[in-house]
PDB file of C-alpha atoms in Angstrom:
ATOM      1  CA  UNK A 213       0.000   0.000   0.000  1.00 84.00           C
ATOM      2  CA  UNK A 214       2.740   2.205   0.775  1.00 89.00           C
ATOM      3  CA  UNK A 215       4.566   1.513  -2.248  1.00 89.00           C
ATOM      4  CA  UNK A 216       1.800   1.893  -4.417  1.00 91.00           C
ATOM      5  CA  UNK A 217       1.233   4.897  -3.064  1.00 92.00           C
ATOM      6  CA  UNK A 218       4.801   6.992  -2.819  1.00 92.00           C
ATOM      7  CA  UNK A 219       5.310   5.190  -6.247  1.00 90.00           C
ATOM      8  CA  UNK A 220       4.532   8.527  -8.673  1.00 92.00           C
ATOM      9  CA  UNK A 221       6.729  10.959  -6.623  1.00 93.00           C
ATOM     10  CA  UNK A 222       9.301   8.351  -4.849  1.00 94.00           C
ATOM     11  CA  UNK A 223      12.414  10.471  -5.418  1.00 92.00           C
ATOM     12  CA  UNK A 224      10.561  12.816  -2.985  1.00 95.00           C
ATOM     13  CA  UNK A 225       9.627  10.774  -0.079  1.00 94.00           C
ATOM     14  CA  UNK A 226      11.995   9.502   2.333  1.00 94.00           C
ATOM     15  CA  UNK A 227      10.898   5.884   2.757  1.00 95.00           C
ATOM     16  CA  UNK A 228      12.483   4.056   5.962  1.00 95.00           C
ATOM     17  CA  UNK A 229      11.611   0.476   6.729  1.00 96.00           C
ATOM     18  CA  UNK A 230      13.187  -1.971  10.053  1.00 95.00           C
ATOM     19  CA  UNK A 231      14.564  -5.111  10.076  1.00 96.00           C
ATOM     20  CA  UNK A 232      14.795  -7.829  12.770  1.00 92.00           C
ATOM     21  CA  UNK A 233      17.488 -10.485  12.604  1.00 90.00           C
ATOM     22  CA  UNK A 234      17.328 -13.292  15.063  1.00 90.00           C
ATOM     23  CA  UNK A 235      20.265 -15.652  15.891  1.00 92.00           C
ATOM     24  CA  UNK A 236      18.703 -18.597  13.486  1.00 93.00           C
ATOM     25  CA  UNK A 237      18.915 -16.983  10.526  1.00 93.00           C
ATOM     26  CA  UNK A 238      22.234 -15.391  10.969  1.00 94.00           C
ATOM     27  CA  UNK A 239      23.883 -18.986  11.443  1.00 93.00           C
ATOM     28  CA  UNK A 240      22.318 -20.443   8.390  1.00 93.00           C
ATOM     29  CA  UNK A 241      22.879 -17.407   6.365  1.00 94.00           C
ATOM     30  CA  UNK A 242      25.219 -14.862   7.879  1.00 96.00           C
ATOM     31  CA  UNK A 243      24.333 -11.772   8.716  1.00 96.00           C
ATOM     32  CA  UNK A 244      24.458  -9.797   5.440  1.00 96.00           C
ATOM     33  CA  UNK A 245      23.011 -12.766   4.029  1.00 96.00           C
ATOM     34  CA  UNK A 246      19.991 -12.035   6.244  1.00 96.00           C
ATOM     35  CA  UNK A 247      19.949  -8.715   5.460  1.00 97.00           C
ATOM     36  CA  UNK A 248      20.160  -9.362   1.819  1.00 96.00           C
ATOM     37  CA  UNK A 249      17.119 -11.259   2.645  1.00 96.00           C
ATOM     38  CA  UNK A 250      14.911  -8.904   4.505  1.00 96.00           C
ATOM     39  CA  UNK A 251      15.785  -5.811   2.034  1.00 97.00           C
ATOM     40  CA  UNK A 252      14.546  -7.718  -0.581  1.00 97.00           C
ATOM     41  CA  UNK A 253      11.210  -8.252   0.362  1.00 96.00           C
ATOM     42  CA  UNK A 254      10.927  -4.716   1.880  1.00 96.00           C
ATOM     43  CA  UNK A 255      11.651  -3.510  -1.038  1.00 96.00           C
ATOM     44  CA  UNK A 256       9.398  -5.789  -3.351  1.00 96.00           C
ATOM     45  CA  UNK A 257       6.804  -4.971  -1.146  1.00 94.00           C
ATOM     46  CA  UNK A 258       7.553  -1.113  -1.269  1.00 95.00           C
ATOM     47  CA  UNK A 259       8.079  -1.485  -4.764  1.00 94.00           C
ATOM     48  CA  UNK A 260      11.652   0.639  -4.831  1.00 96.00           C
ATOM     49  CA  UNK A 261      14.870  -0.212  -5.602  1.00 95.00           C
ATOM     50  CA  UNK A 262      16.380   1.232  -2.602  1.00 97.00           C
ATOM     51  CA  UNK A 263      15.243   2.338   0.766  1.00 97.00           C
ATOM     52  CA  UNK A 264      16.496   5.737   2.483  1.00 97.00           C
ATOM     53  CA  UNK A 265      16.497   4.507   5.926  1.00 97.00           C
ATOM     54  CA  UNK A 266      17.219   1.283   7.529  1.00 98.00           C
ATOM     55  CA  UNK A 267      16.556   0.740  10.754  1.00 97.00           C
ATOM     56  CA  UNK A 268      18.094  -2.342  13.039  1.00 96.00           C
ATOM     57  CA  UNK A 269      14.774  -3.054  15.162  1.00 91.00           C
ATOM     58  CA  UNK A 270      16.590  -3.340  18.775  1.00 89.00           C
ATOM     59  CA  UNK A 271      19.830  -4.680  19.006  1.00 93.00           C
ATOM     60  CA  UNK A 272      19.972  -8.392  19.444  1.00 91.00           C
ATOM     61  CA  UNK A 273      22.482  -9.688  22.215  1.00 90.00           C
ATOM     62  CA  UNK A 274      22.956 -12.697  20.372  1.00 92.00           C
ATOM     63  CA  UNK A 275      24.398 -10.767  17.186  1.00 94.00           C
ATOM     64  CA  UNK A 276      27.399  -8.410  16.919  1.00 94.00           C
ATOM     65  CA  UNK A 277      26.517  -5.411  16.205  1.00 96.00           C
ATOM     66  CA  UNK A 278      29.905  -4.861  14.717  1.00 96.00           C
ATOM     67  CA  UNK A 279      28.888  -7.238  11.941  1.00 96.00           C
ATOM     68  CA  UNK A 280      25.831  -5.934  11.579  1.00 97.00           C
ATOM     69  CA  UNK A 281      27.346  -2.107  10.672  1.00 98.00           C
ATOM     70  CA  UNK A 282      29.741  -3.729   8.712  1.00 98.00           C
ATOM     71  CA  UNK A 283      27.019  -5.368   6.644  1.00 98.00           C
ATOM     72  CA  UNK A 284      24.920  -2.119   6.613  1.00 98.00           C
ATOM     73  CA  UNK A 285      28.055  -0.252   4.793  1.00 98.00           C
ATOM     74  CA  UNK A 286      28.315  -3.117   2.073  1.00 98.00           C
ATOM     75  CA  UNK A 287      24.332  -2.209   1.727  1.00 98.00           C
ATOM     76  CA  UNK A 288      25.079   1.373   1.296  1.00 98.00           C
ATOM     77  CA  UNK A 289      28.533   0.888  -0.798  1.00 98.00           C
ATOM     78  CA  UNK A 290      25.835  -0.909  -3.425  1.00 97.00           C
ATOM     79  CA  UNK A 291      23.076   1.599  -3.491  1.00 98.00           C
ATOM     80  CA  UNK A 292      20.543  -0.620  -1.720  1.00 98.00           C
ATOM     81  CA  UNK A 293      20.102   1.539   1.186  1.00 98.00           C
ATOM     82  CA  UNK A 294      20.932   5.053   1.805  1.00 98.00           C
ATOM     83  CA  UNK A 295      21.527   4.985   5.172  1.00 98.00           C
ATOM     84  CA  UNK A 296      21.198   2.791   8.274  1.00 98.00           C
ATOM     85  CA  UNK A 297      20.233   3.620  11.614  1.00 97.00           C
ATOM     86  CA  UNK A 298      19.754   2.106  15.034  1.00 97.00           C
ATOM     87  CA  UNK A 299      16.789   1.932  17.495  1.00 95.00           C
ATOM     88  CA  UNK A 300      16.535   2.028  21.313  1.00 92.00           C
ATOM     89  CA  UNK A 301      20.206   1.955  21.521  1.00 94.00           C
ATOM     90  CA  UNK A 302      22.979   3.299  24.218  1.00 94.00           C
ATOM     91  CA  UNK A 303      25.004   5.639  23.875  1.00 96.00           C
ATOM     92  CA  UNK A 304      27.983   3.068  24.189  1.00 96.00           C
ATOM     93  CA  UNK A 305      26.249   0.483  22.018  1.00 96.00           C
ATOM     94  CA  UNK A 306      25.602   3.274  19.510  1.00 97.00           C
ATOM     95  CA  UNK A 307      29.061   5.043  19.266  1.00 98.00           C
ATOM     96  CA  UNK A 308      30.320   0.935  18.740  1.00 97.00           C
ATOM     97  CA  UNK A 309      28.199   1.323  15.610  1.00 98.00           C
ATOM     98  CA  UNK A 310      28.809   4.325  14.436  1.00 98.00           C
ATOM     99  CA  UNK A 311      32.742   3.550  14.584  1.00 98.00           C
ATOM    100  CA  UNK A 312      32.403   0.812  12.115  1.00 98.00           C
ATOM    101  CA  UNK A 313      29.789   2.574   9.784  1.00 98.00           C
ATOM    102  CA  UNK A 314      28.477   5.987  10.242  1.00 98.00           C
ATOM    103  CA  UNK A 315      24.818   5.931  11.681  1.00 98.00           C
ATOM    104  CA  UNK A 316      21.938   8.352  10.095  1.00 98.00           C
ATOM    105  CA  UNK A 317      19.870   7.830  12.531  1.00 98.00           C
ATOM    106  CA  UNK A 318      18.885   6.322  16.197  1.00 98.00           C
ATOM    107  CA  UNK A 319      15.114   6.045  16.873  1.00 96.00           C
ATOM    108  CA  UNK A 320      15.017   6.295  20.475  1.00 95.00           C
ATOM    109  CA  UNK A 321      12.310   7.141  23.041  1.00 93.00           C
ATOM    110  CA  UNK A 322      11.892  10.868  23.633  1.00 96.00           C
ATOM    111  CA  UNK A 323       9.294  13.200  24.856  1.00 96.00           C
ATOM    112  CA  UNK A 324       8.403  15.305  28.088  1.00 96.00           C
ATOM    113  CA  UNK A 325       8.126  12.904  30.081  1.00 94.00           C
ATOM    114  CA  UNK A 326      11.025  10.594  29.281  1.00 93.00           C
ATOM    115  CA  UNK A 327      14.182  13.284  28.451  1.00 94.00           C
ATOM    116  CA  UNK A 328      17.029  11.169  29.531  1.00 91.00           C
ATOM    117  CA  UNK A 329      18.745  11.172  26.238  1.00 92.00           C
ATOM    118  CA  UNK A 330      19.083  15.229  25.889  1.00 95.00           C
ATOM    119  CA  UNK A 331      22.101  14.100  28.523  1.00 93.00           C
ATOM    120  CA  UNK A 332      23.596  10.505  26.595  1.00 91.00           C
ATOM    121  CA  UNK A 333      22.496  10.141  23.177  1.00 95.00           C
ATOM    122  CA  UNK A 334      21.888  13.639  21.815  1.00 97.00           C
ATOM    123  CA  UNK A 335      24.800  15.245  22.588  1.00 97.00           C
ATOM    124  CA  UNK A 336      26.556  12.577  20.210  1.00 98.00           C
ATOM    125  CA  UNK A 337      24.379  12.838  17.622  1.00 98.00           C
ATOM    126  CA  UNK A 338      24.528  16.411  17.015  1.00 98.00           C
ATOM    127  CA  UNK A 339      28.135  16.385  17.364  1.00 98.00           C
ATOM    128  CA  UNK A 340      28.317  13.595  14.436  1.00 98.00           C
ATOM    129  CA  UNK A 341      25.508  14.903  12.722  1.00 98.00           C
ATOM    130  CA  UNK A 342      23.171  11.711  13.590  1.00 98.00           C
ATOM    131  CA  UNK A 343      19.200  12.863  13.230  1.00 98.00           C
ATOM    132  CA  UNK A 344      17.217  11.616  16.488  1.00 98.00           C
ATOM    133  CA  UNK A 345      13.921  10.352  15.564  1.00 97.00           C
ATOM    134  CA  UNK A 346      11.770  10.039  18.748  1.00 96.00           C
ATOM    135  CA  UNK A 347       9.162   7.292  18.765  1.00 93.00           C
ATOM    136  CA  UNK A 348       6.554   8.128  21.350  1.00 92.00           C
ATOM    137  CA  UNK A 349       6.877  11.997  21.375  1.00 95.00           C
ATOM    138  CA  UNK A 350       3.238  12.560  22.558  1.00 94.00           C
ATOM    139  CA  UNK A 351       3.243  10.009  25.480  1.00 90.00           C
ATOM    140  CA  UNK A 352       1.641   6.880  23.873  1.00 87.00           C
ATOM    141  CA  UNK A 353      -0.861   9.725  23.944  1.00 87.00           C
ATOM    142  CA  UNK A 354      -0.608  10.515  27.573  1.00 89.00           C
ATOM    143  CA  UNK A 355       0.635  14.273  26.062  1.00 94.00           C
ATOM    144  CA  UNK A 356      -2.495  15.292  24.251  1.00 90.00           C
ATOM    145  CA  UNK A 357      -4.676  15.269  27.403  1.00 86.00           C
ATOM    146  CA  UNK A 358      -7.202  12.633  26.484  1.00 82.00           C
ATOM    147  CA  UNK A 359      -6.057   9.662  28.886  1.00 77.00           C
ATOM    148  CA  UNK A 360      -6.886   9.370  32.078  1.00 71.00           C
ATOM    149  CA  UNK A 361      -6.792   6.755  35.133  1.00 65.00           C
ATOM    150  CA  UNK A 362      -9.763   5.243  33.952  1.00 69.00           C
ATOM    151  CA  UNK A 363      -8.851   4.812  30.708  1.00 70.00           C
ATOM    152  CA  UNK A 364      -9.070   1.137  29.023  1.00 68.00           C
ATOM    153  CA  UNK A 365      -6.722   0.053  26.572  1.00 68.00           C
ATOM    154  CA  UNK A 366      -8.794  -3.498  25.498  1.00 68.00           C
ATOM    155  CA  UNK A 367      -6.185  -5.304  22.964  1.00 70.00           C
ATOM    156  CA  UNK A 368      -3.744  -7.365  24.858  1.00 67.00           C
ATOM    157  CA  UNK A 369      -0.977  -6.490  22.742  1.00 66.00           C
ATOM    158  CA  UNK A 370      -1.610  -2.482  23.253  1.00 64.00           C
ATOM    159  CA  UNK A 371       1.732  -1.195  23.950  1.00 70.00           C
ATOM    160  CA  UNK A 372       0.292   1.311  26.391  1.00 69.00           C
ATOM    161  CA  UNK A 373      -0.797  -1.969  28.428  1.00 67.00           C
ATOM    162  CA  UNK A 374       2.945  -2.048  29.818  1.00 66.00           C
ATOM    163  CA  UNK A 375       4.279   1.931  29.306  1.00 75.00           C
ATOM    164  CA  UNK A 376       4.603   2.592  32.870  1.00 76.00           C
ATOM    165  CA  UNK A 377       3.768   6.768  33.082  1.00 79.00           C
ATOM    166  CA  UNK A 378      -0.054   4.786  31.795  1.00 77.00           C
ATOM    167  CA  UNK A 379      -0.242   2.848  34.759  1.00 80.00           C
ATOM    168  CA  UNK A 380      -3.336   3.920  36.792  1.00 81.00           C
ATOM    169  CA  UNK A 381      -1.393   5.250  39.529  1.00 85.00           C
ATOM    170  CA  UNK A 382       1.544   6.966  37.380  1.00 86.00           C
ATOM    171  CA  UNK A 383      -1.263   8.326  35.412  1.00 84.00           C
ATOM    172  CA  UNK A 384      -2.861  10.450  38.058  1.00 88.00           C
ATOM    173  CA  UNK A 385       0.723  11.562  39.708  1.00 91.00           C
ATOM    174  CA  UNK A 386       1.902  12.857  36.388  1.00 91.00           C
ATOM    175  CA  UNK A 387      -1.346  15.162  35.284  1.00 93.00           C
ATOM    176  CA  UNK A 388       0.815  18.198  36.658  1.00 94.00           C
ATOM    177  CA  UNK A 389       2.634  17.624  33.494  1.00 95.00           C
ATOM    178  CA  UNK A 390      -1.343  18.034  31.624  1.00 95.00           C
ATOM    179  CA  UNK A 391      -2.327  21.105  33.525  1.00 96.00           C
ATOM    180  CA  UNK A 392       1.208  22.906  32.560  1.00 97.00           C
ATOM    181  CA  UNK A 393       0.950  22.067  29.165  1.00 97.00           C
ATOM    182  CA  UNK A 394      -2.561  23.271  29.124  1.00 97.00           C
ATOM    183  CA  UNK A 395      -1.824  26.747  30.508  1.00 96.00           C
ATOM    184  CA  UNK A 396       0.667  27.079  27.913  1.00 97.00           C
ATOM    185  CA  UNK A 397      -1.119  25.481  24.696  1.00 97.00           C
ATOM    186  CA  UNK A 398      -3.854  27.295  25.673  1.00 97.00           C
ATOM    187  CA  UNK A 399      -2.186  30.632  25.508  1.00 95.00           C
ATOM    188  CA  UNK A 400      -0.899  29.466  21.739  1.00 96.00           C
ATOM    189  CA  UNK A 401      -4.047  28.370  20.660  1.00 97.00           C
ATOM    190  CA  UNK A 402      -2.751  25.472  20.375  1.00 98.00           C
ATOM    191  CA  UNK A 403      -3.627  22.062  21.194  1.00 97.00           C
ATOM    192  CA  UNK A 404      -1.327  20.020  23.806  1.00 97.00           C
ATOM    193  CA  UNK A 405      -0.082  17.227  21.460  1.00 97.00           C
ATOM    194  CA  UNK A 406       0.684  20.222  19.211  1.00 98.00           C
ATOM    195  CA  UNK A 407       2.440  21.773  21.908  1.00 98.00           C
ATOM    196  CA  UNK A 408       4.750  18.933  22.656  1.00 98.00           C
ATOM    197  CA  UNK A 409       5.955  18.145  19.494  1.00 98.00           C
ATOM    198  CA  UNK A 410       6.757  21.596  17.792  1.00 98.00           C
ATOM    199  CA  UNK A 411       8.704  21.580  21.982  1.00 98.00           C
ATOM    200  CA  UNK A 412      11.363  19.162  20.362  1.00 97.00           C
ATOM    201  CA  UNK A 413      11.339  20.475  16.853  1.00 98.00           C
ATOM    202  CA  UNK A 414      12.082  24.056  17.979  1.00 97.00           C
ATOM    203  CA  UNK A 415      14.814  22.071  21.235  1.00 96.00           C
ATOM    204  CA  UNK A 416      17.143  20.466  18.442  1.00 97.00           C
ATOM    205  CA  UNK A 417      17.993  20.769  14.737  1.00 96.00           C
ATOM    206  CA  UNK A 418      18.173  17.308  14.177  1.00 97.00           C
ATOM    207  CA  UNK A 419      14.801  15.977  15.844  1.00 97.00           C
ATOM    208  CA  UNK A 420      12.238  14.108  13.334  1.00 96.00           C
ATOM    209  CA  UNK A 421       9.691  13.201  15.885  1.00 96.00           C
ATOM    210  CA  UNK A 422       6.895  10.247  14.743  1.00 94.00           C
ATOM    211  CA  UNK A 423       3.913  10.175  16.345  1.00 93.00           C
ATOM    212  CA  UNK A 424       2.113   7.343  15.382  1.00 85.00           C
ATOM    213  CA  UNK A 425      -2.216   7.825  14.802  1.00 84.00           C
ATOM    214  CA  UNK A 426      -4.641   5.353  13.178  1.00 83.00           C
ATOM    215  CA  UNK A 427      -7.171   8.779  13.134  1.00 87.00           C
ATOM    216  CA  UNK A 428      -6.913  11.373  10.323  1.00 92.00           C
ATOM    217  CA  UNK A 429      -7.877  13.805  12.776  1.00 93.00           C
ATOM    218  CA  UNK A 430      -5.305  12.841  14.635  1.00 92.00           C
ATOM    219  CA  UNK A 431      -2.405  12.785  12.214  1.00 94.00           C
ATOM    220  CA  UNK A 432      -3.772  16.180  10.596  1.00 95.00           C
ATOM    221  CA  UNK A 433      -3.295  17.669  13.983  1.00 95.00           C
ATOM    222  CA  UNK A 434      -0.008  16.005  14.167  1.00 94.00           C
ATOM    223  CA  UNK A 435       1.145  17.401  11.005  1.00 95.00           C
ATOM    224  CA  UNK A 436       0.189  21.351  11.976  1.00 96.00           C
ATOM    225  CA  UNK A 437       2.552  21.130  14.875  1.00 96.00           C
ATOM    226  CA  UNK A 438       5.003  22.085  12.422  1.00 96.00           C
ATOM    227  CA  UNK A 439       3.536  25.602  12.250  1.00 96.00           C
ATOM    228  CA  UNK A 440       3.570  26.271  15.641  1.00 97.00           C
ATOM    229  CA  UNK A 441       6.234  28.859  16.302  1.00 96.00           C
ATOM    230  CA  UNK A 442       8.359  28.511  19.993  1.00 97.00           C
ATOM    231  CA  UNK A 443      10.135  31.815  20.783  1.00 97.00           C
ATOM    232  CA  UNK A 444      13.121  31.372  22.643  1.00 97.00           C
ATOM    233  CA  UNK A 445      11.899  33.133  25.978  1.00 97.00           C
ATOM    234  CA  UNK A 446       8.458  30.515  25.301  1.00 97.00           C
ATOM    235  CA  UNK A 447      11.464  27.639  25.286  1.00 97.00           C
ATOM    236  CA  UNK A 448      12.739  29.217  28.290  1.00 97.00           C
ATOM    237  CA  UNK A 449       9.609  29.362  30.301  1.00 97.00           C
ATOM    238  CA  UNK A 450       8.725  25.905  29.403  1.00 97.00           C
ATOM    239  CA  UNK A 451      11.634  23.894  29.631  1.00 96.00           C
ATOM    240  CA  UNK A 452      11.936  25.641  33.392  1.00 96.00           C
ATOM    241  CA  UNK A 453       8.778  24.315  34.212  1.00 96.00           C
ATOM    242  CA  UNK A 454       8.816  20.844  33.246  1.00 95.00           C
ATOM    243  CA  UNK A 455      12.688  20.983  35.080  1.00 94.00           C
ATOM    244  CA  UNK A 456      10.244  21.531  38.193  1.00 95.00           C
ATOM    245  CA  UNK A 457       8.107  18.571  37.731  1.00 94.00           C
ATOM    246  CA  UNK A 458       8.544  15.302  38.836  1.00 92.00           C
ATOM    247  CA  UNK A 459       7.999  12.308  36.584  1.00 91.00           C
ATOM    248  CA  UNK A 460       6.009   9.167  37.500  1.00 88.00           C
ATOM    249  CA  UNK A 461       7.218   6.442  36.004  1.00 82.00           C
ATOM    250  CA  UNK A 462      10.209   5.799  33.354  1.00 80.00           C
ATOM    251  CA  UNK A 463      10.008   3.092  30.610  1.00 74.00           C
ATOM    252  CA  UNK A 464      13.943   4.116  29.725  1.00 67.00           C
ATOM    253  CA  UNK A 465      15.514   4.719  26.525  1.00 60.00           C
ATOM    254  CA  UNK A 466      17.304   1.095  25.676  1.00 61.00           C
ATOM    255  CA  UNK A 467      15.137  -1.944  24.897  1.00 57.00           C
ATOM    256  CA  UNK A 468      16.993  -5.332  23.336  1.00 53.00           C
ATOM    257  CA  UNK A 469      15.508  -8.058  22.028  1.00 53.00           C
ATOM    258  CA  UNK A 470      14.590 -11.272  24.395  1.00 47.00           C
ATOM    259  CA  UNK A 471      13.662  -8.795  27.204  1.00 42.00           C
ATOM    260  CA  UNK A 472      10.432  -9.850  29.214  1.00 36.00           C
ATOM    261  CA  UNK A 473       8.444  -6.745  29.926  1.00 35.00           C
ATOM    262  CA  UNK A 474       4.923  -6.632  32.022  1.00 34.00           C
ATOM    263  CA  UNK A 475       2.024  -4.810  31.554  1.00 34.00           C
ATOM    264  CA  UNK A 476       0.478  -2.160  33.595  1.00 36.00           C
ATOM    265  CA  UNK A 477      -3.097  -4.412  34.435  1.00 34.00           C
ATOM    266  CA  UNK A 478      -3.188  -7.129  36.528  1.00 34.00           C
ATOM    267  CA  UNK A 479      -6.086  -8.612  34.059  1.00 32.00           C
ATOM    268  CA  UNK A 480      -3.144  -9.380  31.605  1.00 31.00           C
ATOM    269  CA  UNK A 481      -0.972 -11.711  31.152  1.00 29.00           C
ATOM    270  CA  UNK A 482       2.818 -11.190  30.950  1.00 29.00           C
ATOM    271  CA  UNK A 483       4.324 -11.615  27.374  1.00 27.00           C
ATOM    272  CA  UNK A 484       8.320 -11.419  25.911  1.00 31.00           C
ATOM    273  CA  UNK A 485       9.040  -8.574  23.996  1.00 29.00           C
TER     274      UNK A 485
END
């Protein structure tokens, strides 16, 4: 669908896909080999020749990630892929990378409410001139003001089941952060989800944020956040406030794969991530 789509006007999109590797496939087939693999049917299915950005879903434990930069620069030597980038990675993991082949990228958590990497991994990225593309920049929607303690997420494998700020309790504790953001989107006649992404767009040069929406409405409003003009005394005001606040809850920035996670409700069951 996406290919189809971004087909008539490809050389203007920037089209970014992941890839997993487990252990298996990496013994049968090494681990270019299982890149090779993946690419190709990301890119059958995206019907392109190349992809801009390739992201390493999580670094596996079980796989060097020396190897895998070293295959991501053979990728890039032969056109395949543009660039290659890492996701919900440290700082040390990350520089390990980059020191075999340069990194575009690193999708890592960021948002108000989970700013740990303005201190480890952005620092290094805009000294190497590595883009930061936070996943989660409104919350899991915690940031636009419509979830509350009694709020229900019903499909077991809802992520916002096990983000810990959503837990009932963190929930409640951390609407200080809702009624600041309020008093200030409200003087911007703006909305707060608004608010909180054009906060890291105006914070850093090199910040692609994705919030993620199945609602048009949603990803319309999204997409006007870009408008929204932060002076520098706003940025001031703001970023001393939320320096005030304490935070309920911290999910953390570095996820690998074969980590067992919980989730928030005792009515479901625990699962490995």
């Amino acid at each position: 669908m996406v290919g189809e789509a971004v087909h008539p006007f490809r050389d203007q999109v920037v089209l970014a896909t992941k890839v997993r590797i487990e252990p298996e496939e990496v013994a049968e087939y090494g681990v270019e080999g299982a890149l090779r693999h993946h690419l190709a049917l990301s890119m059958e299915n995206l019907q392109t020749d190349y992809v801009d950005l390739y992201y390493l879903h999580r670094v596996n434990e079980d796989v060097a990630l020396s190897d895998v930069s070293l295959a991501m620069g053979k990728l890039i030597d032969q056109g395949l892929i543009r660039g290659w980038e890492l996701s919900q990675v440290s700082l040390d993991l990350l520089k390990e990378a980059d020191q075999v082949t340069p990194v575009s990228a690193v999708q890592n958590l960021y948002n108000m409410l989970e700013r740990d990497c303005e201190q480890t991994i952005q620092p290094y990225c805009l000294e190497n001139g590595i883009g930061l593309v936070p996943f989660s920049p409104i919350a899991s929607g915690f940031l636009s003001g419509q979830l509350h303690s009694t709020s229900q997420f019903e499909k077991v494998d809802d992520v916002r089941n096990w983000v810990p700020q959503l837990s009932q309790e963190n929930m409640d504790k951390n609407q200080p952060v809702i009624h600041l953001l309020n008093q200030f989107a409200e003087a911007k006649g703006v909305t707060t989800a608004q608010l909180s992404l054009a906060w890291m767009l105006a914070k850093y040069p090199n910040v692609v944020p994705i919030p993620g929406s199945k609602n048009r409405a949603r990803i319309l409003e999204n997409l006007a956040a870009a408008q929204v003009d932060l002076a520098p005394v706003e940025m001031q005001r703001l970023d001393t406030a939320l320096n005030e606040l304490t935070i309920h809850g911290h999910r953390g920035t570095v996820e690998v794969e074969n980590r067992q996670v919980g989730y928030n409700r005792a009515t479901h069951t625990k699962w490995t991530n």
